[in-house]
JSON list of C-alpha atoms in Angstrom, two decimals:
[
{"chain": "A", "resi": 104, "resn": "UNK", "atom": "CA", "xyz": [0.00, 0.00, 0.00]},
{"chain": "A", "resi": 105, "resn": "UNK", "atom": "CA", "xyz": [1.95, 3.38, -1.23]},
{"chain": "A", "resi": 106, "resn": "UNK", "atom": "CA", "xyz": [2.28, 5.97, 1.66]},
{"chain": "A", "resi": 107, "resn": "UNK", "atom": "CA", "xyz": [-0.01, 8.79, 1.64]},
{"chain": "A", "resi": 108, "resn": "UNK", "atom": "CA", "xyz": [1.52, 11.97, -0.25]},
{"chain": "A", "resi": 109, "resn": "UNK", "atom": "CA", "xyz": [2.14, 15.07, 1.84]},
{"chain": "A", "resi": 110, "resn": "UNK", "atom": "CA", "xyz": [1.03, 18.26, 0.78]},
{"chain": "A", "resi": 111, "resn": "UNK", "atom": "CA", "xyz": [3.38, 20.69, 0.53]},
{"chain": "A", "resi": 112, "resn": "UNK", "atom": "CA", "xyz": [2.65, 24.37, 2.71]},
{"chain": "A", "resi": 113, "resn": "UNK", "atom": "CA", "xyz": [3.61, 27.42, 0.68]},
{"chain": "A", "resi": 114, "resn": "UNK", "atom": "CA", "xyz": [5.64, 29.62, 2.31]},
{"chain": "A", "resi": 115, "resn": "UNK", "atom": "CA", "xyz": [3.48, 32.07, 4.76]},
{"chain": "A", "resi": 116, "resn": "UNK", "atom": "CA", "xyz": [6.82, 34.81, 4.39]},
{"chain": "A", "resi": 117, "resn": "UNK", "atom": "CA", "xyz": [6.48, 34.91, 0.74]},
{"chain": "A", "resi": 118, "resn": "UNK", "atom": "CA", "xyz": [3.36, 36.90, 1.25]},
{"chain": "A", "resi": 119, "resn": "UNK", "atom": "CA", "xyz": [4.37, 40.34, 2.37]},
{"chain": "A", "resi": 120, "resn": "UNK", "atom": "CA", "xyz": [1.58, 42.99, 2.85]},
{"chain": "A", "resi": 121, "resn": "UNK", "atom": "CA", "xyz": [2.21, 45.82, 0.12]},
{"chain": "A", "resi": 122, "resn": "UNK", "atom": "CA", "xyz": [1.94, 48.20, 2.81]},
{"chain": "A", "resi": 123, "resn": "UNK", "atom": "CA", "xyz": [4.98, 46.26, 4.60]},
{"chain": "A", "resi": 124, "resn": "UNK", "atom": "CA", "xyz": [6.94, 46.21, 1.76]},
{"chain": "A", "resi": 125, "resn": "UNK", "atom": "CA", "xyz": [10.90, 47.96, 1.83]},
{"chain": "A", "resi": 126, "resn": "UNK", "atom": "CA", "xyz": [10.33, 50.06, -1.86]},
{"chain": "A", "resi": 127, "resn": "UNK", "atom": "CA", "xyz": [7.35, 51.57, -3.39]},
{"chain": "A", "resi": 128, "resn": "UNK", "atom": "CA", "xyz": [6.05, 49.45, -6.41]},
{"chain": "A", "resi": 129, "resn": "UNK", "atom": "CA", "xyz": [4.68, 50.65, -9.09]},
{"chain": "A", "resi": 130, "resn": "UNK", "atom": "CA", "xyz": [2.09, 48.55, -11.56]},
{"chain": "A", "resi": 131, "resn": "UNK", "atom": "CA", "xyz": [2.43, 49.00, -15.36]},
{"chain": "A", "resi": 132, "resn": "UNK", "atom": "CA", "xyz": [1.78, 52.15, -16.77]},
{"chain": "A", "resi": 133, "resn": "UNK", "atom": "CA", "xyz": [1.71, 54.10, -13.45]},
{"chain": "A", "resi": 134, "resn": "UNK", "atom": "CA", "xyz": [5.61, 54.85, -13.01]},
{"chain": "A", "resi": 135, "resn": "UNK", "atom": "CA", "xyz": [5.94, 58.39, -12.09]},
{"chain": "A", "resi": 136, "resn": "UNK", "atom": "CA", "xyz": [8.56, 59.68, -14.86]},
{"chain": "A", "resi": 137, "resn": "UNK", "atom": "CA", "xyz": [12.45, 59.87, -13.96]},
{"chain": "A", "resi": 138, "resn": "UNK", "atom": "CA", "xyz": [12.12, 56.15, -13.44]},
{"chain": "A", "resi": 139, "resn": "UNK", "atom": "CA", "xyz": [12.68, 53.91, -15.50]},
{"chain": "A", "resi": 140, "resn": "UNK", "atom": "CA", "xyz": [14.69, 50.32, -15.91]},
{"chain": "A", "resi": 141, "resn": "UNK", "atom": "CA", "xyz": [17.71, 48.79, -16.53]},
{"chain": "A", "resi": 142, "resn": "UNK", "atom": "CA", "xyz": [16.88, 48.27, -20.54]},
{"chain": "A", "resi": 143, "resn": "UNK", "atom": "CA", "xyz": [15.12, 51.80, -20.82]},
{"chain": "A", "resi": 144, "resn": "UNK", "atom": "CA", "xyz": [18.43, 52.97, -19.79]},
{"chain": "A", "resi": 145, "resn": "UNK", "atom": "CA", "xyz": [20.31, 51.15, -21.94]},
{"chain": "A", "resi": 146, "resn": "UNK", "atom": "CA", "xyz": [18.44, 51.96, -24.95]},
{"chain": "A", "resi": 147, "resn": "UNK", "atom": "CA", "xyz": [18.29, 55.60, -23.97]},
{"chain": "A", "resi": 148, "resn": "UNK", "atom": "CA", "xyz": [22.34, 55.34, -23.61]},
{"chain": "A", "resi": 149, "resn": "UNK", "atom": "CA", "xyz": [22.95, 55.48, -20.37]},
{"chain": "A", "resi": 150, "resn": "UNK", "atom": "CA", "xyz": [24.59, 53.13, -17.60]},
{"chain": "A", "resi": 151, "resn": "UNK", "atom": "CA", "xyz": [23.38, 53.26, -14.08]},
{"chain": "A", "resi": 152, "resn": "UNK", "atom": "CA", "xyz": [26.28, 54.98, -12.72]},
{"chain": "A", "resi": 153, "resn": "UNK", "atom": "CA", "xyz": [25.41, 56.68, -9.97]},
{"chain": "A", "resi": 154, "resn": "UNK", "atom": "CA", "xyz": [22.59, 54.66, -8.58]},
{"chain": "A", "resi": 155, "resn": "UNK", "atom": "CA", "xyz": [23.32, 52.75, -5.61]},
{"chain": "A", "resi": 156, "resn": "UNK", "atom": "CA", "xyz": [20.63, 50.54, -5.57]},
{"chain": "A", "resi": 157, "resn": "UNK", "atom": "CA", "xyz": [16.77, 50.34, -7.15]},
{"chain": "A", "resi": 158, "resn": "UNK", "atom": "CA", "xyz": [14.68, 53.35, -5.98]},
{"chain": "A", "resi": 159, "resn": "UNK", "atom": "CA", "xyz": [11.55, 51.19, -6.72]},
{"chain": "A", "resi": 160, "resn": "UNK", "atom": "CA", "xyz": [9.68, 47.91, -7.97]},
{"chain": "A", "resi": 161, "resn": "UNK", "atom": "CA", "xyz": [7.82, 47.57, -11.00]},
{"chain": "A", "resi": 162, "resn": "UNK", "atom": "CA", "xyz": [5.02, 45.34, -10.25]},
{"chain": "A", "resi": 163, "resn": "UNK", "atom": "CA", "xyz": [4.85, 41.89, -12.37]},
{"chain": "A", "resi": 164, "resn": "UNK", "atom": "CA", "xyz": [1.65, 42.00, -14.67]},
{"chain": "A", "resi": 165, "resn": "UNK", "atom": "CA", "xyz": [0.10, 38.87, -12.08]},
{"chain": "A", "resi": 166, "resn": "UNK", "atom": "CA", "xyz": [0.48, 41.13, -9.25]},
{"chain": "A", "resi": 167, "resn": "UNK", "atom": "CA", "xyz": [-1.56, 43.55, -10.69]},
{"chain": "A", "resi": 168, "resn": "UNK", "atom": "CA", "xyz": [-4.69, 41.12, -9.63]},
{"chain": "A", "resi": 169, "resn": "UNK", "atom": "CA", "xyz": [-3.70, 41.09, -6.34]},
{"chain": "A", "resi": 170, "resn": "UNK", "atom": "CA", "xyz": [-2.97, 44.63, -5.18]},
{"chain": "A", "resi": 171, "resn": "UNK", "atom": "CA", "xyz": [-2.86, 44.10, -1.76]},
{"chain": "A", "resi": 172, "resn": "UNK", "atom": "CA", "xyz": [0.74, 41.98, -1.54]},
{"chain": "A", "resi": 173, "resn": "UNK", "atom": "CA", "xyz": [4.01, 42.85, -2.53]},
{"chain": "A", "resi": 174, "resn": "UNK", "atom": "CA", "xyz": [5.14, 41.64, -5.93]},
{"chain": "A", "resi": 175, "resn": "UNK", "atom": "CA", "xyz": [8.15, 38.97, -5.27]},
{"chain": "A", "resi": 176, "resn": "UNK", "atom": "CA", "xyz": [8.21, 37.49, -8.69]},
{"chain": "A", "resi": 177, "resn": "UNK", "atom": "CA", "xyz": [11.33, 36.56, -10.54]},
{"chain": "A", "resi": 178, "resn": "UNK", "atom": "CA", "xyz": [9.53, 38.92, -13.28]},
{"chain": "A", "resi": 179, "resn": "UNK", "atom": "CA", "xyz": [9.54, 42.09, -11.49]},
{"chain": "A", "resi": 180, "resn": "UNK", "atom": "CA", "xyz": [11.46, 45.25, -12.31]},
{"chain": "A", "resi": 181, "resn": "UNK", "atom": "CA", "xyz": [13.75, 47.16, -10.65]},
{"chain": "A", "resi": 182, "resn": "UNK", "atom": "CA", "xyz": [13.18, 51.19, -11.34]},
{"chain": "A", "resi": 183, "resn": "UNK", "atom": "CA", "xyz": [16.52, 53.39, -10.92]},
{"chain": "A", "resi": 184, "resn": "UNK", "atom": "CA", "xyz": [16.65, 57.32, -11.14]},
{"chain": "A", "resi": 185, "resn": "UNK", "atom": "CA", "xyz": [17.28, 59.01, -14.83]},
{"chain": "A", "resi": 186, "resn": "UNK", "atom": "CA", "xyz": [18.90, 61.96, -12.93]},
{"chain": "A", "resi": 187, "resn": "UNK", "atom": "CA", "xyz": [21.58, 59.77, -11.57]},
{"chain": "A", "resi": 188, "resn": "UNK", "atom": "CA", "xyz": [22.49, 57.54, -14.86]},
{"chain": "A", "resi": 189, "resn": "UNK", "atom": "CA", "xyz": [25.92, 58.38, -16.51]},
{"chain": "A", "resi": 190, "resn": "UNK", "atom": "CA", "xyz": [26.19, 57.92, -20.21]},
{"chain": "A", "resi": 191, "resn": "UNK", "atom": "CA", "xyz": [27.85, 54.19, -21.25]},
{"chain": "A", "resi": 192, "resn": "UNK", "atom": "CA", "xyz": [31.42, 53.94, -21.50]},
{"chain": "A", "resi": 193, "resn": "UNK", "atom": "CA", "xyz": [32.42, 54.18, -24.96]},
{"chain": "A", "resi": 194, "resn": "UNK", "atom": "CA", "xyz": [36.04, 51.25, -25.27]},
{"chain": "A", "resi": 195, "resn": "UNK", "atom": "CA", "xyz": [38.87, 52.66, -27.07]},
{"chain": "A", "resi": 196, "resn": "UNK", "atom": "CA", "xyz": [40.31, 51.31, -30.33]},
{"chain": "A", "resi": 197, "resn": "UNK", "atom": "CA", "xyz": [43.28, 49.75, -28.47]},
{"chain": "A", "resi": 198, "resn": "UNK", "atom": "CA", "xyz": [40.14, 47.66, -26.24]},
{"chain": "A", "resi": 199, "resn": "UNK", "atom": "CA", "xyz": [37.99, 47.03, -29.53]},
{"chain": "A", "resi": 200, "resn": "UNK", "atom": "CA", "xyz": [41.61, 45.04, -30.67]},
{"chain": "A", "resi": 201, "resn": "UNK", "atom": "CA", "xyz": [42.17, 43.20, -27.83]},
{"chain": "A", "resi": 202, "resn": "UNK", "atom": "CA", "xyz": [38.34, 41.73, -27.89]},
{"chain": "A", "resi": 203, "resn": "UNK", "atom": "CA", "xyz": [38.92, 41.04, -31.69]},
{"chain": "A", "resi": 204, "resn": "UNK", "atom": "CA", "xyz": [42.02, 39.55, -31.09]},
{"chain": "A", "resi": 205, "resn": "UNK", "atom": "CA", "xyz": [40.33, 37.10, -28.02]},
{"chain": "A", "resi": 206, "resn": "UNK", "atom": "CA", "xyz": [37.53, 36.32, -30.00]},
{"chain": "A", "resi": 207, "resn": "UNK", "atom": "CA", "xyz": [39.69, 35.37, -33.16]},
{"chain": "A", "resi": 208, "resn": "UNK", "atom": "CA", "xyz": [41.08, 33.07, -30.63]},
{"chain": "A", "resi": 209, "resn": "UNK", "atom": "CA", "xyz": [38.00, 31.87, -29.89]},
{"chain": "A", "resi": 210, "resn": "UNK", "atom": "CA", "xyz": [36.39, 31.43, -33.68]},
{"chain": "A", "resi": 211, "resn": "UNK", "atom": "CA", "xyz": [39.58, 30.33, -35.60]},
{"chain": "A", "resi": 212, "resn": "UNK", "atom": "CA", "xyz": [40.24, 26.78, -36.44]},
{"chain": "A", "resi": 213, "resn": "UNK", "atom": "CA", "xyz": [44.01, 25.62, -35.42]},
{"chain": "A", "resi": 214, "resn": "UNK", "atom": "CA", "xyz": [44.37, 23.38, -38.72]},
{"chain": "A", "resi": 215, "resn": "UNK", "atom": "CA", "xyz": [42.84, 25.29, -41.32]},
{"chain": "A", "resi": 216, "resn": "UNK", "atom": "CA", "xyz": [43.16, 28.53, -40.52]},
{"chain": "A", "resi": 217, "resn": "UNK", "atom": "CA", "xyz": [39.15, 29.71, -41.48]},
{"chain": "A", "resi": 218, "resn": "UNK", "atom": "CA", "xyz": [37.95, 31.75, -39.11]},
{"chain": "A", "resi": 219, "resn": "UNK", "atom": "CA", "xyz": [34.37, 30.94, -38.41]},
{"chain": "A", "resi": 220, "resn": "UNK", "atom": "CA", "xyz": [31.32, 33.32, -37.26]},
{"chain": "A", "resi": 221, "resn": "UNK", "atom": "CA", "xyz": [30.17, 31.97, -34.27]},
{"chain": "A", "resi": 222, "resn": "UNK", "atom": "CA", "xyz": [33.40, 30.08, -31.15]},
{"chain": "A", "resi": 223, "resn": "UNK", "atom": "CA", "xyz": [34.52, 26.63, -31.77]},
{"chain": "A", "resi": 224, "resn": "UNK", "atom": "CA", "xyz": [34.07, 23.49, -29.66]},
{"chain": "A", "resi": 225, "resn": "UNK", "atom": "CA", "xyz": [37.14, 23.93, -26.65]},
{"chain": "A", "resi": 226, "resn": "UNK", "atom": "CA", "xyz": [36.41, 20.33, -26.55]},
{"chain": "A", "resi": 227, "resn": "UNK", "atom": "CA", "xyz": [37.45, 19.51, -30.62]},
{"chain": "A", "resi": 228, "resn": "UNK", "atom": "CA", "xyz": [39.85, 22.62, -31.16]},
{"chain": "A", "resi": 229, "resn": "UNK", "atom": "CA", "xyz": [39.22, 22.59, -34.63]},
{"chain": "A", "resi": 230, "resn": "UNK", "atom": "CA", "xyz": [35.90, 22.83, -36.66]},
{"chain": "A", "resi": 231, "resn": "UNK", "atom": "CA", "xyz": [33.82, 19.92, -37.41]},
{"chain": "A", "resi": 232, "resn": "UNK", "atom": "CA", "xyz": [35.51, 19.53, -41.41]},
{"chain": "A", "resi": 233, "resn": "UNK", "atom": "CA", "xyz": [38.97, 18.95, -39.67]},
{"chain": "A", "resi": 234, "resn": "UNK", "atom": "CA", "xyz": [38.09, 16.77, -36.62]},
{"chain": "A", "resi": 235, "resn": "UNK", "atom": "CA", "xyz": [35.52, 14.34, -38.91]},
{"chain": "A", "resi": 236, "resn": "UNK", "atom": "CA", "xyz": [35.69, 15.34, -42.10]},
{"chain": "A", "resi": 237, "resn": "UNK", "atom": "CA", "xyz": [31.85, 16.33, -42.19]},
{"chain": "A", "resi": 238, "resn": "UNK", "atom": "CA", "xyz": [31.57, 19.37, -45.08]},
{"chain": "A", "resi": 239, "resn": "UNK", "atom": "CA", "xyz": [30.60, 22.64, -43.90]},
{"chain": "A", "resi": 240, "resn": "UNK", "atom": "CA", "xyz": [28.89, 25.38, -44.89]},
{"chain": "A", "resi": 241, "resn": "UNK", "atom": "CA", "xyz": [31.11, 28.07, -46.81]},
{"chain": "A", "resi": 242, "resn": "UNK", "atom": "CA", "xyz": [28.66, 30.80, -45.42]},
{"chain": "A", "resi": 243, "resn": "UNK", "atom": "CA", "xyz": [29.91, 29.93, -41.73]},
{"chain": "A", "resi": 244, "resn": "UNK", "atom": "CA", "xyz": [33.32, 31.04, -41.97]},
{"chain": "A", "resi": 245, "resn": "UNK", "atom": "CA", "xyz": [34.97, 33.88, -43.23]},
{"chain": "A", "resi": 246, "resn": "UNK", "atom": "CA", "xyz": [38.04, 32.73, -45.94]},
{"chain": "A", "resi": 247, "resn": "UNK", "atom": "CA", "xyz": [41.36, 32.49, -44.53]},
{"chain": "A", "resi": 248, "resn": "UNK", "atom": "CA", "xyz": [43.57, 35.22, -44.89]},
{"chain": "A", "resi": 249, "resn": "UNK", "atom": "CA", "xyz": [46.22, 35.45, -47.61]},
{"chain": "A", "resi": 250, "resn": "UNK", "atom": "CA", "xyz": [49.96, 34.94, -47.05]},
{"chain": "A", "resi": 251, "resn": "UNK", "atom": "CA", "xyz": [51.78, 37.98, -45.97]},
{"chain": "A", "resi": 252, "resn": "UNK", "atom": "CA", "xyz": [54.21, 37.87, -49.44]},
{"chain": "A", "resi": 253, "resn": "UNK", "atom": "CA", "xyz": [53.42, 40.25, -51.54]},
{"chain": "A", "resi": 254, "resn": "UNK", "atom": "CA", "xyz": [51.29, 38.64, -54.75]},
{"chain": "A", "resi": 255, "resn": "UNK", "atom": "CA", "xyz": [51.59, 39.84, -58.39]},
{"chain": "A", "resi": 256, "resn": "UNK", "atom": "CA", "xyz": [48.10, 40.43, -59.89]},
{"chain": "A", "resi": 257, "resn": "UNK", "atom": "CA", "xyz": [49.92, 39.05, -63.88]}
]
């Protein structure tokens, strides 16, 4: 005879009161303006900068049916301060090399030379034509460069 199954409690301290709660929340559509998120930042070009911390919540669109608790979702938002946001660090060329350099690393096959679009296995360490022999697709890679000598067009 298989044991009775026990129901699982939810957790009472989930369920804050919104009242109760440590930052003002905010449901869709009623932020007061200078606050926005993360990715409104981001596409307005700025960087948080000088915010310490979140100012505010932006309420989950569930929690909008239950406007008496706090929203503790995974889904919520996290409003910071316009007036403190510092525009985004712009890398210099010298930093643009060194990533293109690290991710040439990364996408260029140690036997052939091709260097592909998208990183290699770290497993293989070469592309899939060189460890197997399977064909791939000349769109994926870009064509190796030429030799350094100097080559005569005639």
């Amino acid at each position: 005879m298989p044991r009775p199954r026990k129901k699982r409690r939810r957790s009472e301290s989930k369920r804050v009161s919104r009242s109760e709660a440590l930052l003002p929340e905010y449901d869709r559509g009623a932020v007061p303006p200078g606050l926005v998120t993360r990715r409104q930042l981001r596409d307005m070009g700025l960087s948080p900068g000088g915010n310490k911390g979140a100012v505010a919540i932006l309420r989950c669109k569930w929690c909008s049916y239950r406007p008496w608790l706090s929203c503790n979702h995974p889904t919520r938002g996290f409003l910071l301060r316009v007036d403190l946001a510092k525009p985004k660090r712009i890398p210099t060329l010298a930093q643009e090399w060194a990533l293109d350099r690290a991710m040439a690393a990364r996408q260029t096959c140690g036997q052939c030379g091709r260097r592909f679009y998208s990183c290699l296995s770290k497993r293989l360490g070469c592309c899939l034509e060189c460890h197997e022999g399977t064909p791939v697709d000349p769109t994926s890679y870009a064509a190796p460069a030429a030799s350094s000598s100097p080559q005569l067009a005639a």
